Tab-separated table of C-alpha atoms and ligand atoms in Angstrom:
chain	number	residue	atom	x	y	z
A	1173	MET	CA	93.998	91.133	70.411
A	1174	ASN	CA	96.638	88.318	70.625
A	1175	LYS	CA	95.209	85.874	67.909
A	1176	ALA	CA	98.587	84.176	66.631
A	1177	GLU	CA	98.503	81.414	68.914
A	1178	LEU	CA	96.138	80.098	71.233
A	1179	ILE	CA	98.540	78.946	73.845
A	1180	ASP	CA	98.131	78.974	77.660
A	1181	THR	CA	101.317	77.770	79.254
A	1182	PHE	CA	102.109	76.700	82.719
A	1183	LYS	CA	103.735	80.172	83.418
A	1184	HIS	CA	100.355	81.866	82.326
A	1185	GLN	CA	97.986	79.522	84.485
A	1186	GLY	CA	100.577	79.934	87.427
A	1187	GLN	CA	100.155	83.781	87.168
A	1188	ARG	CA	96.399	83.629	86.669
A	1189	ASN	CA	96.478	81.667	90.148
A	1190	GLU	CA	98.338	84.339	91.858
A	1191	LEU	CA	95.859	86.837	90.299
A	1192	ILE	CA	93.002	84.840	91.620
A	1193	ASP	CA	94.601	84.826	94.982
A	1194	LEU	CA	94.907	88.782	94.993
A	1195	LEU	CA	91.232	89.138	93.702
A	1196	GLN	CA	90.299	86.992	96.717
A	1197	SER	CA	92.412	89.231	98.841
A	1198	LYS	CA	90.800	92.116	97.615
A	1199	GLY	CA	87.337	90.867	98.609
A	1200	ILE	CA	86.113	89.105	95.629
A	1201	SER	CA	84.373	85.937	97.270
A	1202	ASN	CA	81.986	84.477	94.753
A	1203	ALA	CA	83.587	80.848	94.140
A	1204	SER	CA	82.013	80.773	90.501
A	1205	VAL	CA	83.408	84.027	89.346
A	1206	LEU	CA	86.965	83.179	90.623
A	1207	GLU	CA	86.747	79.933	89.161
A	1208	VAL	CA	85.791	81.108	85.526
A	1209	MET	CA	88.402	83.526	85.780
A	1210	ARG	CA	90.831	80.999	86.901
A	1211	LEU	CA	90.210	79.372	83.557
A	1212	ILE	CA	90.235	82.156	81.124
A	1213	PRO	CA	93.570	82.952	79.176
A	1214	ARG	CA	93.167	86.756	79.586
A	1215	HIS	CA	96.445	87.066	77.944
A	1216	LEU	CA	94.659	86.381	74.663
A	1217	PHE	CA	92.581	89.146	75.077
A	1218	LEU	CA	95.146	91.799	75.071
A	1219	PRO	CA	97.697	93.004	72.218
A	1220	VAL	CA	100.529	91.014	71.989
A	1221	ASP	CA	102.920	93.608	73.252
A	1222	PHE	CA	101.190	93.511	76.416
A	1223	GLU	CA	100.997	89.659	76.953
A	1224	SER	CA	103.565	89.455	79.457
A	1225	HIS	CA	101.491	91.888	81.599
A	1226	ALA	CA	98.343	90.196	81.186
A	1227	TYR	CA	98.019	89.044	84.806
A	1228	GLU	CA	98.788	92.088	86.541
A	1229	ASP	CA	95.404	93.525	88.056
A	1230	LYS	CA	95.478	96.378	85.579
A	1231	ALA	CA	93.402	97.614	82.645
A	1232	PHE	CA	95.208	97.908	79.355
A	1233	PRO	CA	94.592	99.387	75.912
A	1234	ILE	CA	93.136	97.594	73.098
A	1235	GLU	CA	91.991	98.659	69.608
A	1236	GLU	CA	90.246	101.989	68.892
A	1237	GLY	CA	91.602	103.579	72.039
A	1238	GLN	CA	89.373	101.427	74.243
A	1239	THR	CA	90.321	99.382	77.241
A	1240	ILE	CA	90.179	95.829	78.731
A	1241	SER	CA	88.697	96.187	82.345
A	1242	GLN	CA	91.117	95.498	85.211
A	1243	PRO	CA	90.329	91.711	86.596
A	1244	TYR	CA	89.342	93.262	89.832
A	1245	THR	CA	86.563	95.375	88.110
A	1246	VAL	CA	85.496	92.441	86.053
A	1247	ALA	CA	85.271	90.368	89.396
A	1248	TYR	CA	83.441	93.289	91.330
A	1249	GLN	CA	80.881	93.681	88.448
A	1250	THR	CA	80.306	89.990	87.870
A	1251	GLN	CA	79.957	89.480	91.560
A	1252	LEU	CA	77.506	92.216	92.008
A	1253	LEU	CA	75.418	90.769	88.979
A	1254	ASN	CA	75.036	87.424	90.845
A	1255	ILE	CA	74.555	85.315	87.686
A	1256	LYS	CA	72.445	82.318	87.872
A	1257	LYS	CA	72.436	79.590	84.973
A	1258	GLY	CA	70.046	80.737	82.307
A	1259	ASP	CA	70.086	84.334	82.988
A	1260	LYS	CA	69.376	86.561	80.079
A	1261	VAL	CA	72.167	89.066	80.160
A	1262	LEU	CA	72.846	92.123	78.225
A	1263	GLU	CA	76.301	93.560	78.226
A	1264	ILE	CA	76.928	97.315	77.106
A	1265	GLY	CA	80.582	97.461	75.622
A	1266	THR	CA	81.758	94.093	74.140
A	1267	GLY	CA	85.374	95.408	73.724
A	1268	SER	CA	87.878	92.809	74.094
A	1269	GLY	CA	85.255	90.029	74.574
A	1270	TYR	CA	86.870	88.869	78.006
A	1271	GLN	CA	83.924	90.003	80.223
A	1272	ALA	CA	81.562	88.532	77.833
A	1273	LEU	CA	83.319	85.024	78.133
A	1274	VAL	CA	83.170	85.331	81.846
A	1275	LEU	CA	79.487	85.892	81.646
A	1276	MET	CA	79.008	83.107	79.189
A	1277	MET	CA	80.969	80.703	81.308
A	1278	LEU	CA	78.741	81.331	84.151
A	1279	GLY	CA	75.772	80.160	82.168
A	1280	ALA	CA	74.311	83.470	80.807
A	1281	GLU	CA	72.694	83.527	77.675
A	1282	LEU	CA	74.487	86.596	76.657
A	1283	TYR	CA	73.706	89.865	74.363
A	1284	SER	CA	76.563	91.887	74.090
A	1285	ILE	CA	76.285	95.760	72.138
A	1286	GLU	CA	79.597	97.392	71.083
A	1287	ARG	CA	79.630	100.678	68.984
A	1288	HIS	CA	82.804	100.048	67.385
A	1289	ALA	CA	82.261	97.574	64.520
A	1290	LEU	CA	85.998	96.510	64.534
A	1291	LEU	CA	86.072	95.452	68.295
A	1292	SER	CA	82.733	93.514	67.670
A	1293	GLN	CA	84.276	91.688	64.911
A	1294	LEU	CA	87.413	90.887	66.480
A	1295	SER	CA	85.784	89.647	69.658
A	1296	ILE	CA	83.336	87.722	67.943
A	1297	ALA	CA	86.242	85.879	66.109
A	1298	LEU	CA	88.548	85.459	69.114
A	1299	LEU	CA	85.626	83.966	71.384
A	1300	LYS	CA	85.005	81.430	68.937
A	1301	ASP	CA	88.576	80.363	68.608
A	1302	VAL	CA	89.159	80.524	72.227
A	1303	ILE	CA	85.925	78.581	73.316
A	1304	LYS	CA	86.972	75.757	70.685
A	1305	ALA	CA	90.656	75.813	71.438
A	1306	PHE	CA	90.285	75.479	75.251
A	1307	LYS	CA	86.867	73.326	74.739
A	1308	PHE	CA	84.908	75.666	77.051
A	1309	LYS	CA	81.520	74.484	77.864
A	1310	ILE	CA	78.896	77.205	76.784
A	1311	ASP	CA	75.291	76.694	77.428
A	1312	TYR	CA	73.917	79.299	75.017
A	1313	GLN	CA	75.244	80.923	71.868
A	1314	PRO	CA	76.026	84.428	72.387
A	1315	HIS	CA	74.449	87.259	70.385
A	1316	PHE	CA	76.413	90.358	69.603
A	1317	LEU	CA	74.948	93.740	67.845
A	1318	VAL	CA	77.147	96.878	66.693
A	1319	GLY	CA	75.059	99.995	68.080
A	1320	ASP	CA	74.289	102.333	70.607
A	1321	GLY	CA	74.186	100.392	73.755
A	1322	THR	CA	72.622	103.033	75.318
A	1323	LYS	CA	69.520	102.678	73.779
A	1324	GLY	CA	69.586	98.781	74.903
A	1325	TRP	CA	68.441	96.113	72.698
A	1326	LEU	CA	64.671	96.468	72.617
A	1327	GLN	CA	63.841	93.545	70.420
A	1328	LYS	CA	65.398	91.148	72.564
A	1329	ALA	CA	64.275	92.550	76.034
A	1330	PRO	CA	63.567	92.077	78.681
A	1331	PHE	CA	66.767	91.136	80.327
A	1332	ASP	CA	67.302	89.415	83.834
A	1333	LYS	CA	70.607	91.427	84.380
A	1334	ILE	CA	72.370	94.272	82.396
A	1335	ILE	CA	76.015	95.226	83.066
A	1336	VAL	CA	77.452	98.407	81.382
A	1337	THR	CA	81.321	98.291	81.173
A	1338	ALA	CA	81.781	102.086	80.648
A	1339	ALA	CA	81.192	105.258	82.551
A	1340	ALA	CA	77.646	106.691	82.247
A	1341	PRO	CA	76.814	110.348	83.262
A	1342	ALA	CA	73.342	108.785	84.504
A	1343	VAL	CA	71.579	105.531	84.412
A	1344	PRO	CA	70.108	105.390	80.884
A	1345	LYS	CA	66.198	105.238	81.390
A	1346	ALA	CA	66.052	103.032	78.178
A	1347	LEU	CA	68.027	100.472	79.739
A	1348	VAL	CA	66.191	99.935	83.025
A	1349	ASN	CA	62.969	99.852	81.155
A	1350	GLN	CA	64.436	96.685	79.324
A	1351	LEU	CA	64.881	95.040	82.745
A	1352	ASN	CA	62.793	92.141	84.047
A	1353	VAL	CA	60.918	92.431	87.548
A	1354	GLY	CA	63.529	91.118	90.077
A	1355	GLY	CA	66.283	92.082	87.560
A	1356	SER	CA	69.134	94.346	88.028
A	1357	ILE	CA	71.605	96.726	86.343
A	1358	ILE	CA	75.226	97.174	87.143
A	1359	ILE	CA	76.777	100.339	85.945
A	1360	PRO	CA	79.643	102.824	86.769
A	1361	VAL	CA	78.012	106.342	87.186
A	1362	GLY	CA	79.676	109.680	87.506
A	1363	GLN	CA	79.231	113.366	86.529
A	1364	SER	CA	82.999	113.459	85.893
A	1365	LEU	CA	84.999	111.134	83.530
A	1366	LYS	CA	87.728	110.831	86.205
A	1367	THR	CA	85.884	108.625	88.640
A	1368	GLN	CA	82.455	107.024	88.968
A	1369	LYS	CA	80.773	104.846	91.574
A	1370	MET	CA	79.212	101.401	90.914
A	1371	VAL	CA	75.670	101.429	91.163
A	1372	ARG	CA	73.219	98.573	91.186
A	1373	LEU	CA	69.530	99.414	90.572
A	1374	THR	CA	67.075	96.291	90.884
A	1375	LYS	CA	63.741	96.362	89.627
A	1376	LYS	CA	60.825	95.703	92.248
A	1377	GLU	CA	57.391	94.083	91.972
A	1378	ASP	CA	55.610	97.326	91.969
A	1379	GLY	CA	57.825	98.543	89.234
A	1380	ASN	CA	59.914	100.957	91.319
A	1381	PHE	CA	63.779	100.535	91.881
A	1382	SER	CA	65.809	100.076	94.708
A	1383	THR	CA	69.392	101.767	94.551
A	1384	GLU	CA	72.699	100.531	96.196
A	1385	VAL	CA	75.973	102.503	95.628
A	1386	PHE	CA	79.165	100.916	95.869
A	1387	ASP	CA	83.225	101.758	95.248
A	1388	GLU	CA	84.674	103.965	93.047
A	1389	PHE	CA	86.306	103.018	89.273
A	1390	SER	CA	87.422	104.615	86.338
A	1391	PHE	CA	86.116	103.558	83.148
A	1392	VAL	CA	86.264	104.960	79.428
A	1393	PRO	CA	83.217	106.844	78.557
A	1394	LEU	CA	79.814	105.292	77.640
A	1395	LEU	CA	79.166	107.358	74.338
A	1396	GLY	CA	75.890	107.663	72.758
A	1397	GLU	CA	72.322	109.071	73.012
A	1398	ASN	CA	71.893	108.426	76.577
A	1399	GLY	CA	75.458	108.554	77.543
A	1400	TRP	CA	78.165	111.197	77.136
B	2642	SAH	N1	83.733	94.592	78.647
B	2642	SAH	C1	84.815	95.267	77.890
B	2642	SAH	C2	85.514	96.359	78.451
B	2642	SAH	C3	85.612	97.259	77.194
B	2642	SAH	S1	85.865	98.978	77.752
B	2642	SAH	C4	85.980	94.070	78.049
B	2642	SAH	O1	85.771	93.071	78.949
B	2642	SAH	O2	87.202	94.237	77.428
B	2642	SAH	C5	84.356	99.609	77.257
B	2642	SAH	C6	83.598	99.552	75.663
B	2642	SAH	O3	82.275	100.101	75.785
B	2642	SAH	C7	84.512	99.802	74.707
B	2642	SAH	O4	84.923	98.914	73.640
B	2642	SAH	C8	83.713	101.202	73.977
B	2642	SAH	O5	83.674	101.262	72.581
B	2642	SAH	C9	82.283	100.561	74.375
B	2642	SAH	N2	80.989	101.682	74.208
B	2642	SAH	C10	81.319	102.950	74.926
B	2642	SAH	N3	80.115	103.548	74.491
B	2642	SAH	C11	79.205	102.463	74.203
B	2642	SAH	C12	77.708	102.300	73.522
B	2642	SAH	N4	77.061	103.792	73.738
B	2642	SAH	N5	77.366	101.276	73.189
B	2642	SAH	C13	78.136	100.235	73.160
B	2642	SAH	N6	79.242	100.126	73.352
B	2642	SAH	C14	80.001	101.279	73.829
């Protein structure tokens, strides 16, 4: 992650505007999602070497062999989550912290779990610096945990929304058990590590779940007790 200087140039801003146009042309229509992604300096969430590519619609490597998700993927998952201000949201896979900031700026009370301690530490520090430097308005202080997100965060449950940003072989039961009635989980699911289908499960009044299946994506694996 590029923490050397927290600078957002006109060039960055211009490239970001073009990226937002591209996301719109690819079908992202949620105005709030597009607006927060227009504000967040994604180049600060990538290693310095990739900075000049930060506004291409691509995933890039971060520390620990992980990736920062492609902007389209972030927008797609976030749009499906349909965040309302004050939603209590659990994110599995803090990674670079970029998706976390998108959720926070949409007004979510964020809980985020990462299995790599280093990534968690770097993200916590970077988010603090970016929020301060750019005077971003955050309604709730975020909560971070290092551990196996496939087990959820029982002490803080239930959640209104859960977003899994790594590829799961199946939807972990422990996670859906931590959803509020009316709440939903967005998770890429696939029997192969090559591609996954985006799935949304929504908890109904009777305790059952409705399932919707969306487009195909390719994520890094969700490792852990209820993962790969
Ligand atoms: N949301 C991130 C995407 C990071 S990639 C971003 O915006 O940058 C997915 C992340 O999930 C990786 O950092 C990986 O280490 C993490 N991960 C994989 N399995 C996990 C698990 N069981 N619990 C928590 N984090 C996990």
